[in-house]
XYZ file of C-alpha atoms in Angstrom:
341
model
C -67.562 -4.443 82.683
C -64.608 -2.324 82.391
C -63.884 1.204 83.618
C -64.573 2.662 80.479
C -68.121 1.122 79.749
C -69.303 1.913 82.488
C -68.823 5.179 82.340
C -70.369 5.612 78.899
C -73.495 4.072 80.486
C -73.049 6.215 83.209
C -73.548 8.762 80.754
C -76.442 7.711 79.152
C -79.840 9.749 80.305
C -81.483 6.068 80.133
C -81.335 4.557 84.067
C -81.968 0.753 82.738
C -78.664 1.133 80.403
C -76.855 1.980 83.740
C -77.965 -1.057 85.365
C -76.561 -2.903 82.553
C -72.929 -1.647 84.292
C -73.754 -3.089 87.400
C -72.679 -6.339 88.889
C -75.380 -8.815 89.927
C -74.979 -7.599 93.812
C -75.323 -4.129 92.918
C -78.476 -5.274 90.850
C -80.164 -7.370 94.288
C -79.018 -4.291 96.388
C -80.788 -1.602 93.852
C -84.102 -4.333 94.107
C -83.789 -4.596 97.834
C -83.462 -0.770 98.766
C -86.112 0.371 96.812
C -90.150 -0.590 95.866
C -92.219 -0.151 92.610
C -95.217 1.784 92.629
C -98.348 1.603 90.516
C -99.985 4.788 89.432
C -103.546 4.949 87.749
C -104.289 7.434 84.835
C -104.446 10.937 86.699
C -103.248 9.529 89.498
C -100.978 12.349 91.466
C -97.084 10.873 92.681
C -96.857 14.380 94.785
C -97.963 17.837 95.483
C -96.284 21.116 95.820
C -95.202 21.303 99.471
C -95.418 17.624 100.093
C -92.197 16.517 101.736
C -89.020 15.573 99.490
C -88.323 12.543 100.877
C -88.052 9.564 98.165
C -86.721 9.559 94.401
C -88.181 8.366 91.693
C -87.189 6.480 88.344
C -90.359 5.881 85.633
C -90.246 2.041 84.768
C -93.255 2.465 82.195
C -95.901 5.075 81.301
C -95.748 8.995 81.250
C -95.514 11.968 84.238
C -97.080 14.713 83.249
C -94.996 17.452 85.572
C -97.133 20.935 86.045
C -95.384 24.409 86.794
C -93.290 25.420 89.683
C -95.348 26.716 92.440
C -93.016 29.920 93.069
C -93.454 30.742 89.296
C -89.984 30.125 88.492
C -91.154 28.188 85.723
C -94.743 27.942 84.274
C -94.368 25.136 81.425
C -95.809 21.659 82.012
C -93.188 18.935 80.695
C -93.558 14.997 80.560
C -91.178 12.253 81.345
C -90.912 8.736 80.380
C -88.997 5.448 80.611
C -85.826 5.859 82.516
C -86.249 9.669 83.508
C -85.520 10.813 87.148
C -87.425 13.097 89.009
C -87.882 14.328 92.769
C -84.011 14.042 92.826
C -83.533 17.607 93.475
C -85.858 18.292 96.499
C -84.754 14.941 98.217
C -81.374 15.849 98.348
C -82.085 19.434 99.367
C -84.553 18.229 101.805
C -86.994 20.682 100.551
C -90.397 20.433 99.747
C -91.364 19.471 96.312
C -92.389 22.455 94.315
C -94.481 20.713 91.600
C -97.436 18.279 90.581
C -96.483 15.613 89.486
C -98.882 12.833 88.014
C -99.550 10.106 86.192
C -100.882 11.430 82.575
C -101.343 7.646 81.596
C -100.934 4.206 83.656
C -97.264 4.348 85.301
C -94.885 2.169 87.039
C -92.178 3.970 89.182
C -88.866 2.667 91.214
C -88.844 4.607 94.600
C -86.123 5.554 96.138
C -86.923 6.399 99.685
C -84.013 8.999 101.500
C -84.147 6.600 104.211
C -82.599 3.977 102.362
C -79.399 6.093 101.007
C -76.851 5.521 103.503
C -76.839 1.612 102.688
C -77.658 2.572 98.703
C -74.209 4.548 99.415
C -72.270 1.738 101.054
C -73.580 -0.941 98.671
C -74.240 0.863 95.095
C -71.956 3.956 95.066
C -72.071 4.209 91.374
C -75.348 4.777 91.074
C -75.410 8.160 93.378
C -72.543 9.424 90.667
C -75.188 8.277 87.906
C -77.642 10.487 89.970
C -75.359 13.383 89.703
C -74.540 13.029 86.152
C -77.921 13.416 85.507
C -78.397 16.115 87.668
C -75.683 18.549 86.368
C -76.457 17.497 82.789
C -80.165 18.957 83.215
C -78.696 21.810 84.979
C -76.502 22.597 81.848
C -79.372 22.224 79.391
C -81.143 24.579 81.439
C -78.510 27.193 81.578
C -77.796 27.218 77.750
C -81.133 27.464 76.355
C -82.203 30.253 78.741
C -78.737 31.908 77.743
C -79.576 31.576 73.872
C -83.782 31.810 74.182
C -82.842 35.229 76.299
C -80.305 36.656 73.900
C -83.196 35.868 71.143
C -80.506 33.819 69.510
C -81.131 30.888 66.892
C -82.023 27.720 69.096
C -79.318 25.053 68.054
C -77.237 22.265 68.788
C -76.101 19.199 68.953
C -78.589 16.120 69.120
C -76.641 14.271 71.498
C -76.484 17.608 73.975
C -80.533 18.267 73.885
C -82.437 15.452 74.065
C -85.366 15.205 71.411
C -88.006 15.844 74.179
C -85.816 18.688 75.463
C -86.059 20.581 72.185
C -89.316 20.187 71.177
C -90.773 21.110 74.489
C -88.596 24.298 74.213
C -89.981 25.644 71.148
C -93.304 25.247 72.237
C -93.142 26.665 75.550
C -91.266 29.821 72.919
C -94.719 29.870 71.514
C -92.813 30.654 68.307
C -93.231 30.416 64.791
C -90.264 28.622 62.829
C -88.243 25.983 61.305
C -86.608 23.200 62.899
C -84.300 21.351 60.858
C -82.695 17.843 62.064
C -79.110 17.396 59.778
C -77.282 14.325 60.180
C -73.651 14.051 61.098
C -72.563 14.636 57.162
C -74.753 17.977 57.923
C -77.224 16.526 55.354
C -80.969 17.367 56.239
C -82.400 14.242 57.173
C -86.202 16.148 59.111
C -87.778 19.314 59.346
C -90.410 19.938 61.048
C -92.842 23.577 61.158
C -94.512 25.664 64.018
C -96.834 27.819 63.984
C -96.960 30.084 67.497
C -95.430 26.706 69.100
C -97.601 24.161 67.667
C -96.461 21.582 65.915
C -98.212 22.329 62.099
C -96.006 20.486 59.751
C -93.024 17.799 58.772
C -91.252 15.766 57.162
C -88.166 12.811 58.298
C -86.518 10.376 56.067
C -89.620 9.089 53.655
C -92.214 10.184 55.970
C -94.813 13.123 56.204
C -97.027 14.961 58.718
C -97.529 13.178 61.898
C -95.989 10.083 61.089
C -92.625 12.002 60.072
C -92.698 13.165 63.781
C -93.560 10.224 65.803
C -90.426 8.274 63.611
C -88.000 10.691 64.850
C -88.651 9.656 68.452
C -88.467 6.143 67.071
C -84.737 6.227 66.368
C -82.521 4.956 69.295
C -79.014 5.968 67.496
C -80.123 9.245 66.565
C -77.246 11.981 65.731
C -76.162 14.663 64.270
C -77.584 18.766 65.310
C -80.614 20.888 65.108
C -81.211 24.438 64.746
C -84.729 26.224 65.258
C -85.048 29.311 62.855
C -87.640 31.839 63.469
C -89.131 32.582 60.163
C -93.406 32.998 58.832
C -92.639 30.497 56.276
C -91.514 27.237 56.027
C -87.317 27.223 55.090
C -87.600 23.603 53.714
C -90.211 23.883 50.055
C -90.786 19.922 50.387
C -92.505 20.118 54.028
C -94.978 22.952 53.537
C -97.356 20.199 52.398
C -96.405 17.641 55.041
C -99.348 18.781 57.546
C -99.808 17.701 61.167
C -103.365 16.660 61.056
C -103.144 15.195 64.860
C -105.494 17.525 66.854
C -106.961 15.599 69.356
C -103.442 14.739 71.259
C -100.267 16.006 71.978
C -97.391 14.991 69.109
C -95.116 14.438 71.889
C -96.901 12.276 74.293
C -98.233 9.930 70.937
C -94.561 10.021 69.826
C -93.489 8.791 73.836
C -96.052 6.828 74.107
C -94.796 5.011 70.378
C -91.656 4.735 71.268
C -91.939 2.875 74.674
C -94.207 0.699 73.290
C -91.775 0.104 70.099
C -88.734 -0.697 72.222
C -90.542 -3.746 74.007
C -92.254 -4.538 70.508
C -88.749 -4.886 68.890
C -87.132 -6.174 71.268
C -90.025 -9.382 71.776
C -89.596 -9.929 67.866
C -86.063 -9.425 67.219
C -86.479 -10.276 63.223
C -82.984 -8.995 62.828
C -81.806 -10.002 58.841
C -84.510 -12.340 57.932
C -86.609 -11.485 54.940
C -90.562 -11.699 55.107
C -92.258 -13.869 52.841
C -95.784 -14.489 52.461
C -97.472 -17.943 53.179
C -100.749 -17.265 52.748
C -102.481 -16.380 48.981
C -104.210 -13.446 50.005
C -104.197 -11.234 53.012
C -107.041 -11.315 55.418
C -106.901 -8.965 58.059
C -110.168 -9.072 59.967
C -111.364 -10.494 63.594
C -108.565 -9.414 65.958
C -106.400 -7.248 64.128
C -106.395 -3.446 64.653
C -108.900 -1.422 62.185
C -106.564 1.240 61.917
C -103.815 -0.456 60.482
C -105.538 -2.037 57.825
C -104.568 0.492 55.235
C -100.890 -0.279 56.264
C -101.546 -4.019 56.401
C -102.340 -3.888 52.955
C -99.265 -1.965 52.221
C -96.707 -4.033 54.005
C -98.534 -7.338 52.269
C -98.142 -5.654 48.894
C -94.152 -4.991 49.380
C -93.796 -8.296 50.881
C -95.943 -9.923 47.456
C -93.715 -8.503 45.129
C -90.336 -9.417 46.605
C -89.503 -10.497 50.035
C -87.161 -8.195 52.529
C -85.951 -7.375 56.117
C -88.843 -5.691 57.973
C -85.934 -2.300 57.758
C -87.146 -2.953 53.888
C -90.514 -3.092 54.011
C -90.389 0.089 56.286
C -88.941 2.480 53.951
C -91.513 1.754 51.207
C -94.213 2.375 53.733
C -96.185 5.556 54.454
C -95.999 4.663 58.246
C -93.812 5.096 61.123
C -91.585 2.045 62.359
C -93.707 1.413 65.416
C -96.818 0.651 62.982
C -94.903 -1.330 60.587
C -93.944 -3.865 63.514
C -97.246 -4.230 64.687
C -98.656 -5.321 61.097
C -95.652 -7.378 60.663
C -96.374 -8.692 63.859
C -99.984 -9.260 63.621
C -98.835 -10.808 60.184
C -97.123 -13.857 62.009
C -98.986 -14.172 64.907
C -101.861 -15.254 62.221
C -99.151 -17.593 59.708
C -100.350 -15.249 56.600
C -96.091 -14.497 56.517
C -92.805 -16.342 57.450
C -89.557 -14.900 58.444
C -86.950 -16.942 55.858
């Protein structure tokens, strides 16, 4: 890979497109030097005041990371696929000042400090990666205390703040507002509503309410800025009926949990420019398939009926986010009722 690649994926926040700039050594080295650890639902990775002594990179599942224990920050954030954490205490060699556990099943690469000298000698990319990632959280940090502290309008670019980022931001704000996504032609492509920090109401591309919010996560070239206005009312007239019904679950770990699962999804059927076409006369979804997307099933089957498309088609005259679509379409020719042509 040359110079320049790599250090675009050097760059990325994402650990496994890093890897992809390694050289097949590097990769065996990486394997060797560290270990993967399981984690049950609720299952704690560390306690405040537990010794800093490994790293760790989430393979699959979600960390649900509580407040600081000196009260230098009292939010509770999650992290997901590819996300580092425990970076800062091992190389301080301080304690760690958190709890940290698994909110749902987990895998985890561990890095233990023991094993850095050879990591340095072997991989010595990946402790630069581990610095990129470390200043570029320290930056985030600095300018949205700077504009949250000068009460200034949260905004910026998309590429800057991660998605997670930003809506964890507003809701630790506990504010009421406006955000608005605008693509790079600074046309409004999302906006989405709080009310005293909770998520109340949206819209992105052709989709409403919760399923607006969980596509936004959904999109892995996403660009363009954001801006958060404070305001009682909704800014945008067409979301103010786009309602967040989800109660029962936090928006943001649904919308993490959607998009893990979507990447693997996608990438296992990989329908790329083929059109769907039915096979079978009728739909029947019963026995295995999913209850809850049986609404959608019969939505996707109806597109499909009248004239056959790419599955990026039949999405955008659905009423669901990508994630569902794939698993109907998937379900779909698992059972023969369509054919990619």
């Amino acid at each position: 890979m040359t110079p320049a690649l790599q250090e675009a994926a050097m760059q990325n926040c994402d650990f496994f497109a890093f890897c992809t700039s390694l050289k097949r050594p590097e990769l065996r080295a990486i394997g060797e030097l560290s270990w993967v650890r399981h984690m049950g639902k609720g299952e704690v990775l560390y306690y405040p005041g537990d010794p800093g002594n490994a790293l760790y990179i989430v393979n699959r599942g979600l960390l649900e990371v509580g407040p600081e224990k000196n009260g230098q920050s009292n939010h509770t954030f999650y992290l997901s696929r590819g996300d580092v954490i425990g970076d800062i205490e091992v190389f301080s060699e301080s304690p760690r000042t958190r709890l940290v556990r698994a909110h749902e099943e987990a895998s985890l690469q561990c890095f233990p400090s023991a094993n850095f000298p050879q990591l340095v000698r072997v991989v010595p990319s990946f402790f630069r990666y581990l610095c990129e990632q470390m200043a570029g959280r320290l930056l985030k940090a600095r300018e949205l205390a700077v504009e949250q502290h000068n009460a200034m309008e949260l905004s910026g670019r998309i590429s800057t703040f991660d998605l997670t980022t930003i809506h964890q931001t507003v809701i630790n704000s506990r504010q009421t507002g406006e955000l608005s996504i605008k693509d790079e032609s600074s046309e409004t492509i999302g906006a989405f509503y709080f009310e005293a920090g909770r998520l109340s109401a949206g819209q992105f591309q052709h989709l409403t309410g919760d399923e607006a919010f969980w596509q936004l996560f959904l999109i892995e070239t996403l660009s363009g800025t954001f801006s958060f206005s404070a305001t009682e009312q909704p800014l945008t007239n067409w979301i103010q009926s786009a309602r967040i019904t989800e109660v029962s679950s936090d928006p943001l770990i649904v919308a993490l949990q959607y998009r893990d699962e979507f990447y693997a999804l996608k990438s296992e059927m990989d329908p790329g420019p083929a059109k769907l076409t039915p096979r079978a006369a009728a739909l029947h979804w019963n026995g295995g398939a999913p209850e809850h997307l049986a609404s959608l099933a019969k939505q996707v089957w109806g597109v499909v009926s009248r004239k056959p498309g790419t599955i990026n088609e039949v999405y955008r005259q659905c009423s669901a986010c990508e994630f569902k679509v794939y698993q109907v379409v998937h379900e779909l020719l698992r059972t023969e009722q369509i054919a990619l042509a």
